[in-house]
Every structure is written in C-alpha cells, then in structure tokens.
PDB file of C-alpha atoms in Angstrom:
ATOM      1  CA  MET A  11       0.000   0.000   0.000  1.00 91.00           C
ATOM      2  CA  PHE A  12       2.743   2.483   0.905  1.00 91.00           C
ATOM      3  CA  ASP A  13       4.453   1.997  -2.472  1.00 93.00           C
ATOM      4  CA  VAL A  14       1.201   2.994  -4.186  1.00 92.00           C
ATOM      5  CA  LEU A  15       0.915   6.095  -1.978  1.00 91.00           C
ATOM      6  CA  VAL A  16       4.473   7.144  -2.797  1.00 89.00           C
ATOM      7  CA  TYR A  17       3.774   6.621  -6.502  1.00 92.00           C
ATOM      8  CA  LEU A  18       0.681   8.847  -6.271  1.00 91.00           C
ATOM      9  CA  TYR A  19       2.601  11.543  -4.419  1.00 88.00           C
ATOM     10  CA  GLU A  20       5.399  11.500  -6.985  1.00 88.00           C
ATOM     11  CA  ASN A  21       3.119  11.467 -10.031  1.00 90.00           C
ATOM     12  CA  TYR A  22       0.156  13.669  -9.087  1.00 86.00           C
ATOM     13  CA  TRP A  23       0.699  17.184  -7.824  1.00 74.00           C
ATOM     14  CA  ARG A  24      -2.564  17.253  -5.865  1.00 77.00           C
ATOM     15  CA  PRO A  25      -5.231  14.699  -5.012  1.00 77.00           C
ATOM     16  CA  ASP A  26      -7.710  16.447  -7.299  1.00 77.00           C
ATOM     17  CA  SER A  27      -5.354  15.828 -10.232  1.00 81.00           C
ATOM     18  CA  CYS A  28      -5.739  12.065  -9.772  1.00 84.00           C
ATOM     19  CA  PRO A  29      -8.146  10.360 -12.160  1.00 88.00           C
ATOM     20  CA  GLU A  30     -11.304   8.662 -10.870  1.00 90.00           C
ATOM     21  CA  HIS A  31     -10.787   5.397  -8.982  1.00 87.00           C
ATOM     22  CA  ASP A  32     -11.505   3.099 -11.948  1.00 91.00           C
ATOM     23  CA  GLN A  33      -9.109   4.879 -14.285  1.00 93.00           C
ATOM     24  CA  LEU A  34      -6.509   5.292 -11.530  1.00 92.00           C
ATOM     25  CA  SER A  35      -6.788   1.610 -10.659  1.00 93.00           C
ATOM     26  CA  ARG A  36      -6.150   0.662 -14.302  1.00 93.00           C
ATOM     27  CA  LYS A  37      -3.179   3.043 -14.445  1.00 93.00           C
ATOM     28  CA  LEU A  38      -1.691   1.589 -11.261  1.00 94.00           C
ATOM     29  CA  THR A  39      -2.214  -1.956 -12.558  1.00 94.00           C
ATOM     30  CA  SER A  40      -0.459  -1.076 -15.810  1.00 94.00           C
ATOM     31  CA  VAL A  41       2.483   0.312 -13.810  1.00 93.00           C
ATOM     32  CA  GLY A  42       2.782  -3.026 -12.022  1.00 94.00           C
ATOM     33  CA  PHE A  43       0.990  -2.735  -8.696  1.00 95.00           C
ATOM     34  CA  GLU A  44      -1.085  -5.671  -7.449  1.00 95.00           C
ATOM     35  CA  ASN A  45      -4.887  -5.321  -7.243  1.00 94.00           C
ATOM     36  CA  ASP A  46      -4.978  -5.930  -3.474  1.00 95.00           C
ATOM     37  CA  GLU A  47      -2.345  -3.263  -2.918  1.00 95.00           C
ATOM     38  CA  ILE A  48      -4.224  -0.802  -5.141  1.00 93.00           C
ATOM     39  CA  GLU A  49      -7.589  -1.390  -3.456  1.00 95.00           C
ATOM     40  CA  GLU A  50      -6.017  -1.046  -0.004  1.00 95.00           C
ATOM     41  CA  ALA A  51      -4.355   2.250  -0.964  1.00 93.00           C
ATOM     42  CA  LEU A  52      -7.474   3.692  -2.613  1.00 92.00           C
ATOM     43  CA  SER A  53      -9.617   2.739   0.362  1.00 93.00           C
ATOM     44  CA  TRP A  54      -7.065   4.307   2.709  1.00 93.00           C
ATOM     45  CA  LEU A  55      -7.066   7.479   0.582  1.00 90.00           C
ATOM     46  CA  ASP A  56     -10.867   7.631   0.721  1.00 90.00           C
ATOM     47  CA  GLY A  57     -10.568   7.542   4.505  1.00 91.00           C
ATOM     48  CA  LEU A  58      -7.943  10.292   4.379  1.00 90.00           C
ATOM     49  CA  THR A  59     -10.239  12.484   2.296  1.00 85.00           C
ATOM     50  CA  SER A  60     -13.127  11.864   4.662  1.00 85.00           C
ATOM     51  CA  VAL A  61     -11.110  12.613   7.803  1.00 86.00           C
ATOM     52  CA  ALA A  62      -9.484  15.704   6.268  1.00 79.00           C
ATOM     53  CA  GLU A  63     -12.897  17.102   5.300  1.00 76.00           C
ATOM     54  CA  THR A  64     -14.450  16.530   8.716  1.00 75.00           C
ATOM     55  CA  GLN A  65     -11.485  17.344  10.961  1.00 67.00           C
ATOM     56  CA  ALA A  66     -12.122  20.736  12.481  1.00 54.00           C
ATOM     57  CA  GLN A  67      -9.205  22.781  13.685  1.00 54.00           C
ATOM     58  CA  MET A  68     -10.390  22.388  17.272  1.00 57.00           C
ATOM     59  CA  GLN A  69      -7.050  21.656  18.907  1.00 57.00           C
ATOM     60  CA  SER A  70      -5.560  24.530  20.822  1.00 58.00           C
ATOM     61  CA  ALA A  71      -1.893  25.371  20.515  1.00 59.00           C
ATOM     62  CA  LEU A  72      -1.757  24.901  24.276  1.00 64.00           C
ATOM     63  CA  SER A  73      -3.351  21.464  24.276  1.00 71.00           C
ATOM     64  CA  MET A  74      -1.412  18.290  25.020  1.00 80.00           C
ATOM     65  CA  ARG A  75      -1.872  15.073  23.064  1.00 87.00           C
ATOM     66  CA  ILE A  76      -2.173  11.928  25.160  1.00 91.00           C
ATOM     67  CA  TYR A  77      -1.856   8.757  23.088  1.00 95.00           C
ATOM     68  CA  THR A  78      -4.107   5.825  23.931  1.00 95.00           C
ATOM     69  CA  ALA A  79      -2.606   2.427  24.672  1.00 96.00           C
ATOM     70  CA  SER A  80      -3.627   1.130  21.235  1.00 95.00           C
ATOM     71  CA  GLU A  81      -2.061   4.168  19.547  1.00 96.00           C
ATOM     72  CA  GLN A  82       1.131   3.672  21.545  1.00 96.00           C
ATOM     73  CA  ASP A  83       1.247  -0.001  20.542  1.00 96.00           C
ATOM     74  CA  ARG A  84       0.593   0.756  16.890  1.00 96.00           C
ATOM     75  CA  LEU A  85       2.857   3.793  16.515  1.00 97.00           C
ATOM     76  CA  GLY A  86       5.652   3.027  18.954  1.00 96.00           C
ATOM     77  CA  THR A  87       7.782   5.562  20.787  1.00 96.00           C
ATOM     78  CA  THR A  88       9.912   6.483  17.775  1.00 96.00           C
ATOM     79  CA  SER A  89       6.910   7.458  15.642  1.00 96.00           C
ATOM     80  CA  ILE A  90       5.245   9.331  18.496  1.00 97.00           C
ATOM     81  CA  ALA A  91       8.497  11.216  19.084  1.00 96.00           C
ATOM     82  CA  PHE A  92       8.680  12.038  15.375  1.00 94.00           C
ATOM     83  CA  LEU A  93       5.136  13.453  15.400  1.00 95.00           C
ATOM     84  CA  SER A  94       6.003  15.470  18.493  1.00 94.00           C
ATOM     85  CA  PHE A  95       9.143  16.789  16.775  1.00 92.00           C
ATOM     86  CA  LEU A  96       7.173  17.906  13.711  1.00 92.00           C
ATOM     87  CA  GLU A  97       4.550  19.566  15.862  1.00 90.00           C
ATOM     88  CA  SER A  98       7.074  21.333  18.120  1.00 89.00           C
ATOM     89  CA  ALA A  99       8.950  22.532  15.021  1.00 87.00           C
ATOM     90  CA  GLY A 100       5.736  24.245  13.952  1.00 87.00           C
ATOM     91  CA  VAL A 101       5.325  22.345  10.688  1.00 88.00           C
ATOM     92  CA  LEU A 102       2.596  19.892  11.690  1.00 90.00           C
ATOM     93  CA  PRO A 103      -0.416  21.660  13.197  1.00 89.00           C
ATOM     94  CA  ALA A 104      -2.491  19.748  15.746  1.00 89.00           C
ATOM     95  CA  HIS A 105      -5.359  19.076  13.322  1.00 89.00           C
ATOM     96  CA  MET A 106      -2.943  17.567  10.782  1.00 91.00           C
ATOM     97  CA  ARG A 107      -1.320  15.482  13.532  1.00 93.00           C
ATOM     98  CA  GLU A 108      -4.757  14.103  14.375  1.00 92.00           C
ATOM     99  CA  ILE A 109      -5.349  13.198  10.734  1.00 94.00           C
ATOM    100  CA  ALA A 110      -1.944  11.482  10.608  1.00 95.00           C
ATOM    101  CA  VAL A 111      -2.707   9.493  13.778  1.00 96.00           C
ATOM    102  CA  ASP A 112      -6.117   8.498  12.431  1.00 95.00           C
ATOM    103  CA  ARG A 113      -4.631   7.304   9.132  1.00 96.00           C
ATOM    104  CA  ALA A 114      -1.789   5.501  10.926  1.00 96.00           C
ATOM    105  CA  MET A 115      -4.361   3.594  12.949  1.00 96.00           C
ATOM    106  CA  ALA A 116      -6.242   2.790   9.721  1.00 95.00           C
ATOM    107  CA  ALA A 117      -3.158   1.447   7.920  1.00 94.00           C
ATOM    108  CA  PRO A 118      -3.037  -2.322   7.487  1.00 90.00           C
ATOM    109  CA  GLY A 119      -0.711  -4.514   9.497  1.00 87.00           C
ATOM    110  CA  GLY A 120       0.663  -4.466  12.999  1.00 88.00           C
ATOM    111  CA  SER A 121       3.205  -2.031  14.372  1.00 92.00           C
ATOM    112  CA  LEU A 122       3.836   0.865  12.043  1.00 94.00           C
ATOM    113  CA  ALA A 123       7.407   1.524  10.943  1.00 94.00           C
ATOM    114  CA  LEU A 124       8.684   5.099  11.139  1.00 94.00           C
ATOM    115  CA  GLU A 125       9.212   5.093   7.362  1.00 92.00           C
ATOM    116  CA  ASP A 126       5.512   4.262   6.874  1.00 94.00           C
ATOM    117  CA  LEU A 127       4.474   7.030   9.274  1.00 95.00           C
ATOM    118  CA  LYS A 128       6.587   9.466   7.286  1.00 93.00           C
ATOM    119  CA  ILE A 129       4.674   8.482   4.149  1.00 93.00           C
ATOM    120  CA  ILE A 130       1.403   8.998   6.017  1.00 94.00           C
ATOM    121  CA  VAL A 131       2.492  12.486   7.131  1.00 94.00           C
ATOM    122  CA  LEU A 132       3.523  13.280   3.571  1.00 91.00           C
ATOM    123  CA  MET A 133       0.122  12.120   2.298  1.00 92.00           C
ATOM    124  CA  VAL A 134      -1.626  14.308   4.884  1.00 92.00           C
ATOM    125  CA  PHE A 135       0.244  17.343   3.527  1.00 90.00           C
ATOM    126  CA  TRP A 136      -0.565  16.192  -0.016  1.00 89.00           C
ATOM    127  CA  SER A 137      -4.272  15.760   0.733  1.00 89.00           C
ATOM    128  CA  MET A 138      -4.449  19.298   2.155  1.00 87.00           C
ATOM    129  CA  GLY A 139      -2.733  20.695  -0.933  1.00 84.00           C
ATOM    130  CA  GLU A 140       0.269  21.819   1.101  1.00 83.00           C
ATOM    131  CA  GLU A 141       3.909  21.300   0.276  1.00 79.00           C
ATOM    132  CA  PRO A 142       6.099  20.803   3.342  1.00 77.00           C
ATOM    133  CA  ASP A 143       9.168  23.028   3.392  1.00 73.00           C
ATOM    134  CA  ALA A 144      12.490  21.644   2.169  1.00 71.00           C
ATOM    135  CA  LEU A 145      13.817  20.732   5.611  1.00 68.00           C
ATOM    136  CA  ILE A 146      10.712  18.709   6.424  1.00 73.00           C
ATOM    137  CA  LEU A 147      10.833  16.996   3.035  1.00 71.00           C
ATOM    138  CA  ASP A 148      14.412  16.053   3.915  1.00 72.00           C
ATOM    139  CA  GLU A 149      13.179  14.556   7.216  1.00 71.00           C
ATOM    140  CA  LEU A 150      10.430  12.657   5.416  1.00 68.00           C
ATOM    141  CA  PHE A 151      12.567  11.259   2.598  1.00 66.00           C
ATOM    142  CA  VAL A 152      16.197  10.891   3.658  1.00 53.00           C
ATOM    143  CA  ASP A 153      17.071   7.809   5.683  1.00 57.00           C
ATOM    144  CA  ASP A 154      19.119   8.590   8.799  1.00 51.00           C
ATOM    145  CA  ALA A 155      21.818   6.150   7.637  1.00 54.00           C
ATOM    146  CA  ASP A 156      22.219   8.172   4.414  1.00 48.00           C
ATOM    147  CA  ARG A 157      22.695  11.542   6.125  1.00 40.00           C
ATOM    148  CA  LEU A 158      26.084  13.209   5.997  1.00 44.00           C
ATOM    149  CA  ILE A 159      27.353  14.568   9.271  1.00 46.00           C
ATOM    150  CA  HIS A 160      29.254  17.825   8.862  1.00 43.00           C
TER     151      HIS A 160
END
C-alpha cells in the first residue's frame, strides 16, 4: 500500500489531479501494482479524504496530546516522538497530527514503521494541498543512515 501512496505523491501534484478510482486503478495496474495493494491504498485514501474534510481545527496550541494504549502499541515511541518533533517545530499543526494518527491507525498490518508514518504524514500534507518546506521533506525522505554529518 505504501508503495502505491508514494507513486501517487510522486506522479500527481494534488489529489484532485488524480483520475477517478476506476481509471486510476487501471493506471496503477499497468504500472505493475497488485490489485490488493491498489484497493487497499485507494480505500485508505478515501478515509484520508473523509477525515481531512471533517477534521475541524479544534485543537488549541496549548493542548497536550495523550496517546491511547492502542495508539502507543501501533505507533511506537519512535513514531510518536517524530510526530512530536514535527509539531514542536511548527510544521505539523495539531489538526494535521490528528489526521496522521487516524490514518496511521487505519493502515493495514501491525506495528507501524517510522518510514511508513513518514509516508502517512507526507500524504496528509498532499491531501491538504500543502507542500512541506524543504527541511521537512528532507526529514520525510532521507534515511538517517544516508545523512552526511558535517
């Protein structure tokens, strides 16, 4: 599923530039993605659209996010710390964090790898029609092992 999401991010500037599901599904199949993977990604994207449309910006800048036990199990401390870093850096507002957490909980599988969470955060920006700044894109795309230390 995450490979499909990355493909969509790289090939479609905004979600509204994507073709309808049937045509997009055919395009993704012709590129080489499996039907199960495509359906999972499209269903996940439908959920993202729904959550993004209904999520009000109700969180206060002074509020504190307490993660439930199931969220802690699913995300893990590294992913929660990453979300906290993005929020404290001022690049991930509380309402977008909530969308990211919701979509992380909706992703298939067990524990979520940090790399998968980064894709989810990227897709949240994408769904809102926002481009993260260059430093955040670097955080989302560059593997820590590939970073050069100056």
